[in-house]
Coordinates of N, CA and C in Angstrom, one line a residue:
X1 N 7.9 28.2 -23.8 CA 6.8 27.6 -24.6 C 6.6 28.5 -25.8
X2 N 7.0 28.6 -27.0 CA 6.7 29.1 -28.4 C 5.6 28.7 -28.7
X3 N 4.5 27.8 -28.2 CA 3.3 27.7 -28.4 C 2.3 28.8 -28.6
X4 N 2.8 29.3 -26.8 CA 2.1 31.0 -26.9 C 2.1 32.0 -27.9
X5 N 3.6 31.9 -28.5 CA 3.7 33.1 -29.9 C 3.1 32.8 -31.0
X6 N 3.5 31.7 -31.3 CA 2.3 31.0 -32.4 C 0.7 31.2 -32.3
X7 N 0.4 31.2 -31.1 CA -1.1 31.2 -31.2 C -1.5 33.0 -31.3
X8 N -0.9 33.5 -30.5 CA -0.4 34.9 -30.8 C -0.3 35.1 -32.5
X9 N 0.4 34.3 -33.0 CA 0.2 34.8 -34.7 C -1.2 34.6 -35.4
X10 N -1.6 33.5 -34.5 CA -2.7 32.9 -35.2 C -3.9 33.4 -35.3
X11 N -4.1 34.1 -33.8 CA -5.2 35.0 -33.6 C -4.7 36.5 -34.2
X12 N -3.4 36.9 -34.6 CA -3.5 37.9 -35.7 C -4.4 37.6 -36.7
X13 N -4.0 36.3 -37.0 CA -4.4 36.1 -38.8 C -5.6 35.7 -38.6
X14 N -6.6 35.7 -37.9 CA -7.7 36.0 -37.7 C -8.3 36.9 -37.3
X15 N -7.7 37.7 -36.6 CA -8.3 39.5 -36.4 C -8.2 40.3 -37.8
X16 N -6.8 39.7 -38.3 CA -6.8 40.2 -39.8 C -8.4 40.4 -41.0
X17 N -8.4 38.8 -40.5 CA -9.6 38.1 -41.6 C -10.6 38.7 -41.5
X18 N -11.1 39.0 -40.1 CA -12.3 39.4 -39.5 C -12.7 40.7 -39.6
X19 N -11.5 41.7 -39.9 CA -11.3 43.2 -39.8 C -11.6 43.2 -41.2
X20 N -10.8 42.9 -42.5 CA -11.0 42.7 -43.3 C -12.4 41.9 -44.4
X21 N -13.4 41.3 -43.5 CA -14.1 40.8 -44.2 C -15.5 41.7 -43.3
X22 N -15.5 42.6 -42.3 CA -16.3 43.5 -42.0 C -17.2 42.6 -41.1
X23 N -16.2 41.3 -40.7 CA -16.8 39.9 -39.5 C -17.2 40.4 -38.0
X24 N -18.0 39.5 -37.4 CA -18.2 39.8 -35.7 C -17.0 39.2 -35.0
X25 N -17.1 37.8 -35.6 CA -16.2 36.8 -34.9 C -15.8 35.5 -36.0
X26 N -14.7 34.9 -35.3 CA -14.9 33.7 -36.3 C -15.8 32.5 -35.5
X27 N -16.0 31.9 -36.2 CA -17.1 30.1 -35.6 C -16.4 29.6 -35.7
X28 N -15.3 29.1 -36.7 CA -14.6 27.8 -36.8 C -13.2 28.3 -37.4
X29 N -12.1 27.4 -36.8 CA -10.9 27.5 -37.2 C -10.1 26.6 -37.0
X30 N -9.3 25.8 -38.2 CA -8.5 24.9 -38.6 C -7.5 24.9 -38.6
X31 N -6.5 24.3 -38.0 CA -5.4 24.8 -37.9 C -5.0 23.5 -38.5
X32 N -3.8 22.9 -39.0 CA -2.8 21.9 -39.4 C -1.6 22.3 -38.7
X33 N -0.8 21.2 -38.2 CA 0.6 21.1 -37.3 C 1.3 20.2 -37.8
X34 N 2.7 20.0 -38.4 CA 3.2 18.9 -39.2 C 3.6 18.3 -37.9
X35 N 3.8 16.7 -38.1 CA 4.4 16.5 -36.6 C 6.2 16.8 -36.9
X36 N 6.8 17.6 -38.1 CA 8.0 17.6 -37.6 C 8.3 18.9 -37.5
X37 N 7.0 19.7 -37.2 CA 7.1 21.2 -37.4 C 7.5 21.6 -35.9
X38 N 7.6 20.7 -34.5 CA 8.5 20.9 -33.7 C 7.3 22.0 -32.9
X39 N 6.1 21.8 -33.3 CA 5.2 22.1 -32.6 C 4.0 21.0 -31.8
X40 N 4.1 21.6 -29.9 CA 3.3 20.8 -29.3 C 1.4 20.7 -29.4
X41 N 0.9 20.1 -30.2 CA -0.2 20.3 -30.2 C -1.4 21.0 -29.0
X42 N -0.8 19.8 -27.8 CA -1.9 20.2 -26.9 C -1.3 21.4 -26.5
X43 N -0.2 21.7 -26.0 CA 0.4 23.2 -25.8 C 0.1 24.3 -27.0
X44 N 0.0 24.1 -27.9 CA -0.7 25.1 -28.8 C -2.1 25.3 -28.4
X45 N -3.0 24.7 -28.9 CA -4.5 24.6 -27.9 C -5.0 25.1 -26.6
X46 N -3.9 24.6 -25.8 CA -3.9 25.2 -24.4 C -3.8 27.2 -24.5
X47 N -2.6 27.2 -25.6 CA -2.6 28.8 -25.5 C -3.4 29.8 -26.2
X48 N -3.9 28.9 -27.2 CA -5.3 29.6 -27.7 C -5.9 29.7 -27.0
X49 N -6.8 28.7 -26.2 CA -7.7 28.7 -25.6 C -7.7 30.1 -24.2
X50 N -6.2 30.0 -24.1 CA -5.6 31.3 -23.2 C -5.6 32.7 -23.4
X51 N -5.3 32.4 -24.7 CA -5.3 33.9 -25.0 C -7.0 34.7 -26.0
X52 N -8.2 33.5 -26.1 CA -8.9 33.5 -26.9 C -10.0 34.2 -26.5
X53 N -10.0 34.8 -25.0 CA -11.1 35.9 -23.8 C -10.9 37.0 -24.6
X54 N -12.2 37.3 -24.5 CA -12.3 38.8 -25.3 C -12.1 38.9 -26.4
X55 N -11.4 38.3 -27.6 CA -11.0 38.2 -28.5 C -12.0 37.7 -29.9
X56 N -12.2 37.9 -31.3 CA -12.8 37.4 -32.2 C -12.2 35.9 -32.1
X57 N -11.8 35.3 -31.0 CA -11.4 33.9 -31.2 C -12.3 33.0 -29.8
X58 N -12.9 34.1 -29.4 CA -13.2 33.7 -28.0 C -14.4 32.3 -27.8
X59 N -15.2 32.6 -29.1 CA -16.1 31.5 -29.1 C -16.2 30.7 -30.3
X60 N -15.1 30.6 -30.7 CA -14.9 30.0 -32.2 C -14.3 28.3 -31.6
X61 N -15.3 27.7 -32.5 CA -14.5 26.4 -32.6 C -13.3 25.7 -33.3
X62 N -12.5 25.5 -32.5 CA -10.8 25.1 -33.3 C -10.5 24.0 -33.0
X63 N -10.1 23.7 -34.5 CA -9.5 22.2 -34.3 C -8.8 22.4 -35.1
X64 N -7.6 21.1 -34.3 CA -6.4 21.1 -34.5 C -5.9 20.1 -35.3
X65 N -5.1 20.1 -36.2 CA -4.9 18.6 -37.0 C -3.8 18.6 -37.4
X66 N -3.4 17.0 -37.0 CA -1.4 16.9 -36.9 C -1.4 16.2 -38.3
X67 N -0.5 16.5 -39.0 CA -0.3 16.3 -40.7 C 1.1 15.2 -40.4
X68 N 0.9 14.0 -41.0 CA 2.3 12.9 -40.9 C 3.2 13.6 -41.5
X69 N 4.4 13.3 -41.1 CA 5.7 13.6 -42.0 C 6.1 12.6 -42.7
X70 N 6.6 13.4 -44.2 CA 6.9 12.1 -45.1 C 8.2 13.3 -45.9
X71 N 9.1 12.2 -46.7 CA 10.5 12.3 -47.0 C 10.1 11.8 -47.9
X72 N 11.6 12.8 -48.8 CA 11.9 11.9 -50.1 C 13.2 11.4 -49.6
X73 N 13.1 9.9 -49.8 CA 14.7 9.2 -49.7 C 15.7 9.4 -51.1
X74 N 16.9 9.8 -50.8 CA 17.6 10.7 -51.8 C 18.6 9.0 -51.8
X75 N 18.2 7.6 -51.3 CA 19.0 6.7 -51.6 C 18.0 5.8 -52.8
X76 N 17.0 5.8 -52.3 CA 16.1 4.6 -52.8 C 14.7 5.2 -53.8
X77 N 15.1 6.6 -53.4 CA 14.1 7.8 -54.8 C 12.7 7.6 -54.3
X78 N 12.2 7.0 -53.5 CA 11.1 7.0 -52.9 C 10.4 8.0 -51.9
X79 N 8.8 8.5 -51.7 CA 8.3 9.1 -50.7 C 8.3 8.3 -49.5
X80 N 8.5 8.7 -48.1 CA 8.5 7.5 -47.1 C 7.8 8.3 -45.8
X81 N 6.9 7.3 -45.6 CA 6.6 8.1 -43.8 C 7.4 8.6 -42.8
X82 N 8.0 9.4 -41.9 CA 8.9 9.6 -40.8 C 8.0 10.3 -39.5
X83 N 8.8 10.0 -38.4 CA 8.1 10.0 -37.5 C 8.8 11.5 -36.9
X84 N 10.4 11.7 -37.1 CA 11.1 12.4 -37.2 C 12.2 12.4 -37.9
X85 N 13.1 13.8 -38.0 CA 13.7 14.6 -39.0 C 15.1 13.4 -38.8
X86 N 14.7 12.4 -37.4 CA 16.3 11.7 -37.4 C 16.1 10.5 -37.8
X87 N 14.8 10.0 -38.8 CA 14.4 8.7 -39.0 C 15.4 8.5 -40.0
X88 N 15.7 7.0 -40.3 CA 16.0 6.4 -41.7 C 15.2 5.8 -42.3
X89 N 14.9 5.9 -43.4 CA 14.2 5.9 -44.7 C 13.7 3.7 -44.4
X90 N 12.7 4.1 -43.9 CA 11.9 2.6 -44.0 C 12.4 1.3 -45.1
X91 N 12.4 2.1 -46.1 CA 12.5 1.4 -47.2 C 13.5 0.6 -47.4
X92 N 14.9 1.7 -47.4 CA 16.0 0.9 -47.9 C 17.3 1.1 -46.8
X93 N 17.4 2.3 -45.4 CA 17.5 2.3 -44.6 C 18.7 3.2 -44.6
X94 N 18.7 3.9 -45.7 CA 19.2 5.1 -46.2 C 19.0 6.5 -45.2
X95 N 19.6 7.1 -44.8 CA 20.2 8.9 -43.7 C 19.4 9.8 -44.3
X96 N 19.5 9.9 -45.6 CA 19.4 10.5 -46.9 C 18.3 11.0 -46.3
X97 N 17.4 11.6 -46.4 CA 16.0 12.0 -46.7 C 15.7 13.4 -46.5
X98 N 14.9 14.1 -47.4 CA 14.3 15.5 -47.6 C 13.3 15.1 -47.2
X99 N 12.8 16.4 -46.0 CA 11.3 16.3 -45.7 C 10.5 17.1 -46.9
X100 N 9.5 16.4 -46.8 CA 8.6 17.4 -48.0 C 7.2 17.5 -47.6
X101 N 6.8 16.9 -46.5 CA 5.7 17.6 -46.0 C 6.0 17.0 -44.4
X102 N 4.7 17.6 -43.0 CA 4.7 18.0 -41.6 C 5.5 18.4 -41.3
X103 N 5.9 19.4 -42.0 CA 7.1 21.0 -41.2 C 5.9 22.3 -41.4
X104 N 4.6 21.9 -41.6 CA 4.0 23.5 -42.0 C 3.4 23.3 -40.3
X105 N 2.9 24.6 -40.2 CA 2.0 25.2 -39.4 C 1.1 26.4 -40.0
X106 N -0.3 26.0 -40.3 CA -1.2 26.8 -40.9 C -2.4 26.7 -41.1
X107 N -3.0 28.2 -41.1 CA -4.7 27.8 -41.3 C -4.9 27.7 -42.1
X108 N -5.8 26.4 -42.2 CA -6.3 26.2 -43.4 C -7.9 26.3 -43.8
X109 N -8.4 26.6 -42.6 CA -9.8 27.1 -42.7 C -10.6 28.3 -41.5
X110 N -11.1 28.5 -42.0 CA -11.5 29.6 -41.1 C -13.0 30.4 -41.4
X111 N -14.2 30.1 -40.4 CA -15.4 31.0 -40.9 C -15.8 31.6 -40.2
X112 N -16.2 32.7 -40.7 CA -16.2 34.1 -39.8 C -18.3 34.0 -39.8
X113 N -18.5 34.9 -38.5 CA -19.8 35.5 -38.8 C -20.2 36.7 -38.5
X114 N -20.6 37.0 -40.1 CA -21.0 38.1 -40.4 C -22.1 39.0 -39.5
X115 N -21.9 40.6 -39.5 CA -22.5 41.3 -38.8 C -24.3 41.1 -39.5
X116 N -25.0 40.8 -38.3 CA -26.7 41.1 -39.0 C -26.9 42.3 -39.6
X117 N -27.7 42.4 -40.9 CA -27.8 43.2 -41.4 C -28.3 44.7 -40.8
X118 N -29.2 44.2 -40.1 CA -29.6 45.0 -39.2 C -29.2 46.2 -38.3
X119 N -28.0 45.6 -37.8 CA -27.3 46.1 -37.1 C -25.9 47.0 -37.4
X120 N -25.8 48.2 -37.0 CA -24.7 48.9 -37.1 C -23.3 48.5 -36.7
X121 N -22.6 48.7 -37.8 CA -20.7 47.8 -37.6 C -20.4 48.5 -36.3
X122 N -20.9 49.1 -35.5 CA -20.5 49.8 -34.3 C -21.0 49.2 -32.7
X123 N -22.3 48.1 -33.0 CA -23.4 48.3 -32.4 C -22.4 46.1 -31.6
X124 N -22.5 46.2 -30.5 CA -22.1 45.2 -29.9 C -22.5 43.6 -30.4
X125 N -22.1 42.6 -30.6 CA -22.9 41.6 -31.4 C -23.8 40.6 -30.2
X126 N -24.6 39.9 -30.3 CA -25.2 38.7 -29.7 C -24.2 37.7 -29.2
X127 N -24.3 37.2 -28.0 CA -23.7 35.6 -28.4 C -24.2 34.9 -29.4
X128 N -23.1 33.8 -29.8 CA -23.9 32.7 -29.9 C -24.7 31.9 -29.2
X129 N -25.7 31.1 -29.8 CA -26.2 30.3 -29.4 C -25.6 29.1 -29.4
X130 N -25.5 27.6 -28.6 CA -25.0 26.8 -28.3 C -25.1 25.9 -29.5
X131 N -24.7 25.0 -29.9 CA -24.9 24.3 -30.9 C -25.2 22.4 -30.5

């Protein structure tokens, strides 16, 4: 399952954010998944959620969002929906096609919360409260 390493990247690039922005935790985090990026949605989710104890990811809300795949058809010059990388071009029924978008995997949002002023960058933070 490559799901686990990915989410493993993920919660880098959010320890990163959080280290770097002088954060407690993140709240919210957006991820996008192309559906031809050959990544399992709910198996990604599942391994955040796994590896997200203890962690600046531990109480943050994530959502996940699968991005369509679409091609350029290199017969009929057209953009076309695909469902995968082995579809033929709707249009004109053409092999041909360049993906040009759902191969990413990336955050695209992310909000951290900031330490209370009050309190020393050393000093343990509050939970949240429930929303």
């Amino acid at each position: 399952m490559h799901e686990l390493s990915l989410a493993g990247g993920i919660l880098r690039i959010a320890e990163d954010a959080v280290a770097r922005e002088g954060a407690v935790r993140v709240r919210r985090l957006v991820v996008e998944a192309g559906a031809l990026s050959a990544v399992d949605v709910r198996a990604l989710r599942f391994a955040l959620e796994s590896i997200a104890s203890g962690t600046c990811l531990e109480q943050a809300a994530v959502e996940l969002r699968e991005v369509p795949g679409q091609a350029w058809c290199l017969g009929c010059s057209r953009t076309v929906p695909i469902r995968s990388r082995l579809d033929d071009c709707p249009a004109c029924g053409s092999a041909r096609l360049q993906p040009i978008s759902g191969t990413e995997l990336r955050v695209v949002e992310m909000y951290v919360e900031d330490l209370p002023s009050s309190e020393p960058a050393g000093a343990p933070a509050a939970p949240l409260a429930e929303e």
